[in-house]
N, CA, C and O atoms as a DFTB+ gen file, in Angstrom:
480 C
 N C O
     1  1      70.416      50.345     246.130
     2  2      70.648      48.926     246.291
     3  2      71.459      48.428     245.098
     4  3      71.233      48.882     243.977
     5  1      72.356      47.547     245.303
     6  2      73.285      47.101     244.265
     7  2      72.661      46.171     243.239
     8  3      73.247      45.972     242.175
     9  1      71.510      45.598     243.510
    10  2      70.899      44.670     242.572
    11  2      71.373      43.234     242.754
    12  3      70.823      42.325     242.134
    13  1      72.365      43.015     243.577
    14  2      72.852      41.658     243.837
    15  2      72.032      41.042     244.946
    16  3      71.678      41.709     245.918
    17  1      71.739      39.797     244.799
    18  2      70.974      39.076     245.794
    19  2      71.945      38.500     246.821
    20  3      72.707      37.587     246.502
    21  1      71.930      39.023     248.057
    22  2      72.900      38.538     249.052
    23  2      72.715      37.063     249.390
    24  3      73.685      36.386     249.731
    25  1      71.494      36.558     249.301
    26  2      71.264      35.138     249.592
    27  2      71.870      34.258     248.506
    28  3      72.456      33.215     248.795
    29  1      71.724      34.689     247.246
    30  2      72.307      33.941     246.142
    31  2      73.828      33.995     246.221
    32  3      74.495      32.992     245.967
    33  1      74.382      35.148     246.570
    34  2      75.831      35.281     246.715
    35  2      76.344      34.346     247.805
    36  3      77.374      33.695     247.631
    37  1      75.633      34.277     248.926
    38  2      76.033      33.379     250.014
    39  2      75.931      31.923     249.579
    40  3      76.799      31.114     249.909
    41  1      74.876      31.584     248.841
    42  2      74.718      30.211     248.361
    43  2      75.865      29.847     247.428
    44  3      76.426      28.756     247.528
    45  1      76.216      30.755     246.525
    46  2      77.312      30.496     245.592
    47  2      78.623      30.272     246.330
    48  3      79.437      29.450     245.908
    49  1      78.837      30.986     247.418
    50  2      80.079      30.846     248.176
    51  2      80.176      29.473     248.839
    52  3      81.277      28.994     249.111
    53  1      79.052      28.849     249.096
    54  2      79.035      27.554     249.770
    55  2      79.063      26.372     248.810
    56  3      79.245      25.232     249.236
    57  1      78.886      26.633     247.525
    58  2      78.835      25.553     246.546
    59  2      80.179      25.365     245.859
    60  3      80.932      26.317     245.656
    61  1      80.460      24.131     245.512
    62  2      81.658      23.839     244.730
    63  2      81.402      24.252     243.285
    64  3      80.250      24.444     242.896
    65  1      82.460      24.391     242.479
    66  2      82.254      24.697     241.058
    67  2      81.349      23.675     240.363
    68  3      80.531      24.043     239.520
    69  1      81.491      22.414     240.709
    70  2      80.625      21.385     240.105
    71  2      79.166      21.599     240.495
    72  3      78.268      21.436     239.669
    73  1      78.935      21.961     241.744
    74  2      77.565      22.211     242.186
    75  2      76.974      23.424     241.467
    76  3      75.803      23.419     241.088
    77  1      77.789      24.455     241.285
    78  2      77.326      25.634     240.551
    79  2      76.996      25.280     239.105
    80  3      75.970      25.706     238.575
    81  1      77.868      24.498     238.469
    82  2      77.613      24.079     237.091
    83  2      76.359      23.222     237.021
    84  3      75.559      23.373     236.098
    85  1      76.179      22.338     237.970
    86  2      74.988      21.494     237.998
    87  2      73.735      22.367     238.108
    88  3      72.764      22.168     237.378
    89  1      73.766      23.324     239.019
    90  2      72.600      24.194     239.221
    91  2      72.312      25.013     237.967
    92  3      71.152      25.206     237.606
    93  1      73.364      25.496     237.301
    94  2      73.188      26.254     236.066
    95  2      72.547      25.381     234.986
    96  3      71.573      25.789     234.354
    97  1      73.093      24.182     234.775
    98  2      72.517      23.284     233.771
    99  2      71.090      22.883     234.146
   100  3      70.240      22.732     233.269
   101  1      70.824      22.710     235.431
   102  2      69.474      22.383     235.876
   103  2      68.506      23.513     235.535
   104  3      67.400      23.260     235.056
   105  1      68.909      24.736     235.777
   106  2      68.041      25.889     235.508
   107  2      67.774      26.070     234.020
   108  3      66.634      26.285     233.610
   109  1      68.824      25.982     233.217
   110  2      68.633      26.186     231.782
   111  2      67.850      25.024     231.177
   112  3      67.071      25.225     230.245
   113  1      68.043      23.826     231.687
   114  2      67.282      22.675     231.198
   115  2      65.815      22.815     231.562
   116  3      64.943      22.481     230.760
   117  1      65.535      23.298     232.745
   118  2      64.150      23.554     233.159
   119  2      63.516      24.581     232.218
   120  3      62.358      24.428     231.831
   121  1      64.261      25.619     231.849
   122  2      63.730      26.630     230.921
   123  2      63.384      26.001     229.571
   124  3      62.352      26.321     228.983
   125  1      64.243      25.112     229.085
   126  2      63.961      24.419     227.822
   127  2      62.716      23.544     227.955
   128  3      61.875      23.512     227.057
   129  1      62.605      22.847     229.062
   130  2      61.449      21.973     229.276
   131  2      60.157      22.788     229.379
   132  3      59.102      22.348     228.924
   133  1      60.247      23.962     229.972
   134  2      59.070      24.816     230.133
   135  2      58.517      25.306     228.799
   136  3      57.314      25.540     228.681
   137  1      59.379      25.465     227.789
   138  2      58.908      25.968     226.487
   139  2      58.685      24.854     225.470
   140  3      58.239      25.112     224.352
   141  1      58.987      23.645     225.846
   142  2      58.866      22.520     224.908
   143  2      57.464      22.414     224.302
   144  3      57.323      22.139     223.110
   145  1      56.453      22.626     225.100
   146  2      55.073      22.513     224.610
   147  2      54.662      23.692     223.730
   148  3      53.596      23.654     223.116
   149  1      55.474      24.720     223.659
   150  2      55.159      25.916     222.865
   151  2      55.771      25.884     221.473
   152  3      55.586      26.822     220.697
   153  1      56.489      24.831     221.148
   154  2      57.292      24.823     219.919
   155  2      56.485      25.011     218.637
   156  3      57.038      25.492     217.647
   157  1      55.228      24.661     218.613
   158  2      54.411      24.835     217.405
   159  2      53.667      26.171     217.396
   160  3      53.008      26.512     216.413
   161  1      53.772      26.915     218.476
   162  2      53.030      28.167     218.606
   163  2      53.609      29.258     217.707
   164  3      54.821      29.351     217.510
   165  1      52.720      30.070     217.176
   166  2      53.117      31.247     216.394
   167  2      52.893      32.533     217.196
   168  3      53.174      33.632     216.718
   169  1      52.388      32.380     218.412
   170  2      52.143      33.522     219.279
   171  2      53.469      34.214     219.575
   172  3      54.409      33.566     220.036
   173  1      53.564      35.524     219.316
   174  2      54.835      36.233     219.535
   175  2      55.394      36.089     220.951
   176  3      56.609      36.011     221.131
   177  1      54.521      36.054     221.949
   178  2      55.004      35.900     223.330
   179  2      55.631      34.524     223.527
   180  3      56.653      34.394     224.201
   181  1      55.021      33.500     222.939
   182  2      55.570      32.149     223.046
   183  2      56.892      32.040     222.293
   184  3      57.849      31.437     222.779
   185  1      56.931      32.627     221.107
   186  2      58.163      32.609     220.305
   187  2      59.293      33.300     221.067
   188  3      60.439      32.852     221.025
   189  1      58.971      34.392     221.764
   190  2      59.982      35.100     222.558
   191  2      60.484      34.233     223.711
   192  3      61.675      34.238     224.021
   193  1      59.578      33.489     224.345
   194  2      59.984      32.589     225.435
   195  2      60.917      31.494     224.916
   196  3      61.914      31.155     225.553
   197  1      60.574      30.951     223.752
   198  2      61.412      29.914     223.147
   199  2      62.786      30.482     222.821
   200  3      63.811      29.873     223.131
   201  1      62.797      31.657     222.190
   202  2      64.068      32.290     221.817
   203  2      64.928      32.559     223.047
   204  3      66.146      32.382     223.015
   205  1      64.290      32.983     224.120
   206  2      65.030      33.249     225.356
   207  2      65.649      31.971     225.917
   208  3      66.817      31.963     226.309
   209  1      64.873      30.900     225.956
   210  2      65.370      29.635     226.523
   211  2      66.496      29.046     225.683
   212  3      67.526      28.645     226.225
   213  1      66.309      28.988     224.358
   214  2      67.364      28.392     223.529
   215  2      68.585      29.302     223.461
   216  3      69.712      28.824     223.337
   217  1      68.362      30.614     223.542
   218  2      69.496      31.543     223.569
   219  2      70.304      31.407     224.843
   220  3      71.534      31.432     224.813
   221  1      69.614      31.262     225.958
   222  2      70.297      31.065     227.239
   223  2      71.101      29.771     227.206
   224  3      72.245      29.737     227.657
   225  1      70.503      28.706     226.671
   226  2      71.214      27.433     226.581
   227  2      72.477      27.582     225.727
   228  3      73.542      27.091     226.099
   229  1      72.355      28.257     224.588
   230  2      73.522      28.474     223.734
   231  2      74.588      29.277     224.486
   232  3      75.776      28.961     224.412
   233  1      74.159      30.311     225.204
   234  2      75.107      31.131     225.966
   235  2      75.863      30.305     227.007
   236  3      77.071      30.466     227.179
   237  1      75.144      29.423     227.698
   238  2      75.796      28.558     228.695
   239  2      76.899      27.750     228.025
   240  3      78.025      27.695     228.520
   241  1      76.573      27.125     226.899
   242  2      77.559      26.305     226.201
   243  2      78.708      27.137     225.648
   244  3      79.863      26.719     225.715
   245  1      78.402      28.307     225.104
   246  2      79.466      29.142     224.545
   247  2      80.382      29.713     225.626
   248  3      81.564      29.947     225.372
   249  1      79.852      29.939     226.821
   250  2      80.697      30.415     227.920
   251  2      81.527      29.285     228.529
   252  3      82.557      29.533     229.156
   253  1      81.084      28.072     228.346
   254  2      81.827      26.916     228.847
   255  2      83.087      26.644     228.017
   256  3      84.088      26.154     228.540
   257  1      83.030      26.962     226.739
   258  2      84.120      26.601     225.826
   259  2      85.487      27.193     226.184
   260  3      86.480      26.466     226.135
   261  1      85.583      28.476     226.540
   262  2      86.915      28.982     226.916
   263  2      87.528      28.222     228.094
   264  3      88.743      28.033     228.154
   265  1      86.682      27.790     229.025
   266  2      87.184      27.004     230.153
   267  2      87.693      25.645     229.692
   268  3      88.718      25.160     230.173
   269  1      86.976      25.040     228.764
   270  2      87.387      23.736     228.232
   271  2      88.716      23.865     227.496
   272  3      89.583      22.999     227.613
   273  1      88.871      24.939     226.747
   274  2      90.070      25.130     225.928
   275  2      91.268      25.666     226.710
   276  3      92.389      25.659     226.203
   277  1      91.044      26.123     227.922
   278  2      92.118      26.683     228.738
   279  2      93.200      25.635     228.986
   280  3      92.902      24.500     229.359
   281  1      94.442      26.019     228.779
   282  2      95.588      25.118     228.991
   283  2      95.624      24.565     230.417
   284  3      96.097      23.452     230.647
   285  1      95.122      25.347     231.367
   286  2      95.150      24.923     232.769
   287  2      94.065      23.889     233.088
   288  3      94.085      23.277     234.156
   289  1      93.133      23.698     232.175
   290  2      92.063      22.726     232.394
   291  2      92.646      21.319     232.339
   292  3      93.293      20.947     231.359
   293  1      92.418      20.549     233.378
   294  2      93.012      19.220     233.509
   295  2      92.142      18.090     232.962
   296  3      92.468      16.916     233.141
   297  1      91.043      18.431     232.301
   298  2      90.221      17.375     231.704
   299  2      91.029      16.607     230.665
   300  3      91.899      17.181     230.009
   301  1      90.753      15.324     230.511
   302  2      91.430      14.559     229.457
   303  2      91.096      15.140     228.077
   304  3      90.020      15.699     227.864
   305  1      92.041      14.993     227.155
   306  2      91.863      15.541     225.811
   307  2      90.575      15.032     225.164
   308  3      89.868      15.796     224.507
   309  1      90.268      13.750     225.345
   310  2      89.065      13.168     224.751
   311  2      87.804      13.857     225.273
   312  3      86.861      14.096     224.518
   313  1      87.796      14.171     226.555
   314  2      86.646      14.852     227.153
   315  2      86.517      16.254     226.587
   316  3      85.416      16.707     226.275
   317  1      87.649      16.943     226.456
   318  2      87.621      18.286     225.873
   319  2      87.073      18.253     224.454
   320  3      86.235      19.079     224.092
   321  1      87.540      17.307     223.652
   322  2      87.071      17.186     222.269
   323  2      85.565      16.910     222.255
   324  3      84.832      17.492     221.456
   325  1      85.117      16.036     223.126
   326  2      83.684      15.723     223.197
   327  2      82.864      16.957     223.557
   328  3      81.822      17.211     222.952
   329  1      83.330      17.718     224.535
   330  2      82.604      18.922     224.939
   331  2      82.575      19.961     223.821
   332  3      81.561      20.633     223.627
   333  1      83.666      20.097     223.095
   334  2      83.695      21.026     221.963
   335  2      82.695      20.579     220.899
   336  3      81.959      21.401     220.353
   337  1      82.668      19.295     220.607
   338  2      81.715      18.776     219.620
   339  2      80.271      18.974     220.070
   340  3      79.398      19.278     219.256
   341  1      80.024      18.803     221.350
   342  2      78.677      19.044     221.875
   343  2      78.306      20.511     221.690
   344  3      77.193      20.823     221.266
   345  1      79.228      21.405     222.005
   346  2      78.960      22.835     221.839
   347  2      78.633      23.157     220.383
   348  3      77.706      23.919     220.106
   349  1      79.385      22.583     219.465
   350  2      79.115      22.809     218.042
   351  2      77.723      22.302     217.674
   352  3      76.994      22.966     216.937
   353  1      77.355      21.132     218.181
   354  2      76.019      20.596     217.913
   355  2      74.945      21.502     218.505
   356  3      73.954      21.805     217.841
   357  1      75.138      21.936     219.752
   358  2      74.154      22.811     220.403
   359  2      73.943      24.067     219.565
   360  3      72.808      24.492     219.350
   361  1      75.033      24.658     219.094
   362  2      74.910      25.860     218.272
   363  2      74.187      25.572     216.961
   364  3      73.321      26.343     216.547
   365  1      74.534      24.479     216.314
   366  2      73.901      24.129     215.037
   367  2      72.413      23.830     215.228
   368  3      71.579      24.305     214.457
   369  1      72.084      23.051     216.244
   370  2      70.675      22.706     216.479
   371  2      69.876      23.950     216.881
   372  3      68.729      24.111     216.465
   373  1      70.473      24.816     217.676
   374  2      69.806      26.061     218.061
   375  2      69.544      26.924     216.833
   376  3      68.472      27.515     216.707
   377  1      70.522      26.999     215.925
   378  2      70.310      27.739     214.670
   379  2      69.141      27.153     213.890
   380  3      68.306      27.894     213.371
   381  1      69.078      25.839     213.805
   382  2      68.000      25.179     213.060
   383  2      66.635      25.483     213.687
   384  3      65.655      25.692     212.972
   385  1      66.575      25.507     215.007
   386  2      65.319      25.859     215.678
   387  2      64.972      27.313     215.380
   388  3      63.827      27.626     215.054
   389  1      65.947      28.191     215.490
   390  2      65.719      29.618     215.245
   391  2      65.232      29.887     213.829
   392  3      64.439      30.802     213.604
   393  1      65.701      29.098     212.883
   394  2      65.325      29.269     211.477
   395  2      64.055      28.500     211.108
   396  3      63.627      28.532     209.954
   397  1      63.460      27.821     212.067
   398  2      62.249      27.056     211.802
   399  2      62.495      25.740     211.092
   400  3      61.561      25.135     210.565
   401  1      63.746      25.287     211.072
   402  2      64.098      24.032     210.406
   403  2      64.025      22.836     211.352
   404  3      64.140      21.691     210.914
   405  1      63.837      23.092     212.626
   406  2      63.721      22.037     213.637
   407  2      62.804      22.547     214.745
   408  3      62.727      23.749     214.999
   409  1      62.120      21.628     215.393
   410  2      61.234      22.006     216.500
   411  2      61.454      21.147     217.742
   412  3      60.760      21.321     218.744
   413  1      62.393      20.242     217.688
   414  2      62.596      19.296     218.784
   415  2      63.660      19.795     219.754
   416  3      64.840      19.883     219.413
   417  1      63.230      20.115     220.951
   418  2      64.171      20.519     222.002
   419  2      64.776      19.316     222.717
   420  3      65.685      19.466     223.532
   421  1      64.272      18.129     222.411
   422  2      64.734      16.916     223.080
   423  2      66.235      16.728     223.081
   424  3      66.805      16.423     224.129
   425  1      66.910      16.901     221.930
   426  2      68.368      16.713     221.944
   427  2      69.088      17.673     222.895
   428  3      70.043      17.279     223.564
   429  1      68.638      18.923     222.957
   430  2      69.285      19.891     223.853
   431  2      69.036      19.519     225.313
   432  3      69.938      19.596     226.147
   433  1      67.822      19.120     225.606
   434  2      67.478      18.705     226.973
   435  2      68.268      17.455     227.363
   436  3      68.811      17.378     228.465
   437  1      68.329      16.487     226.465
   438  2      69.064      15.243     226.754
   439  2      70.547      15.498     226.988
   440  3      71.140      14.932     227.906
   441  1      71.139      16.342     226.167
   442  2      72.559      16.682     226.339
   443  2      72.782      17.287     227.715
   444  3      73.687      16.878     228.442
   445  1      71.954      18.262     228.070
   446  2      72.124      18.917     229.365
   447  2      71.941      17.928     230.517
   448  3      72.679      17.972     231.502
   449  1      70.971      17.051     230.392
   450  2      70.760      16.049     231.449
   451  2      71.970      15.121     231.574
   452  3      72.363      14.755     232.682
   453  1      72.550      14.748     230.454
   454  2      73.750      13.902     230.503
   455  2      74.902      14.626     231.183
   456  3      75.643      14.023     231.959
   457  1      75.056      15.903     230.901
   458  2      76.097      16.697     231.568
   459  2      75.806      16.751     233.066
   460  3      76.713      16.599     233.884
   461  1      74.543      16.969     233.424
   462  2      74.172      17.008     234.840
   463  2      74.487      15.682     235.527
   464  3      74.975      15.663     236.657
   465  1      74.210      14.585     234.846
   466  2      74.538      13.270     235.417
   467  2      76.034      13.150     235.685
   468  3      76.444      12.581     236.697
   469  1      76.842      13.683     234.786
   470  2      78.291      13.641     234.958
   471  2      78.794      14.543     236.070
   472  3      79.870      14.315     236.622
   473  1      78.020      15.565     236.399
   474  2      78.417      16.507     237.449
   475  2      78.014      16.035     238.842
   476  3      78.464      16.598     239.840
   477  1      77.178      15.017     238.918
   478  2      76.722      14.528     240.239
   479  2      77.832      13.851     240.982
   480  3      77.628      13.382     242.102
């Protein structure tokens, strides 16, 4: 078996790029919300869940950047600059969480929700 989910592949074929982006941000935001209550935990399993969620969120943002910077991208320059700045913030805040210098996932969740609102 190839490991690909034929139902997910069919769903992706029926969705617009905006719908796919919305679903991706919805999923990663849900993951962040699911670990929010674990932020004070020292349990290794909880710490691993947190690391996975914030790492996934960072990956989503870092994979978005080449698309934003692509010359063929028709977004207004101001929007591109804003998205780049958001990505930089996401990376910085994620680093602070990883280093134990921050425990609030709220800013990451709020950013993702705002992006989702824009994708509707």
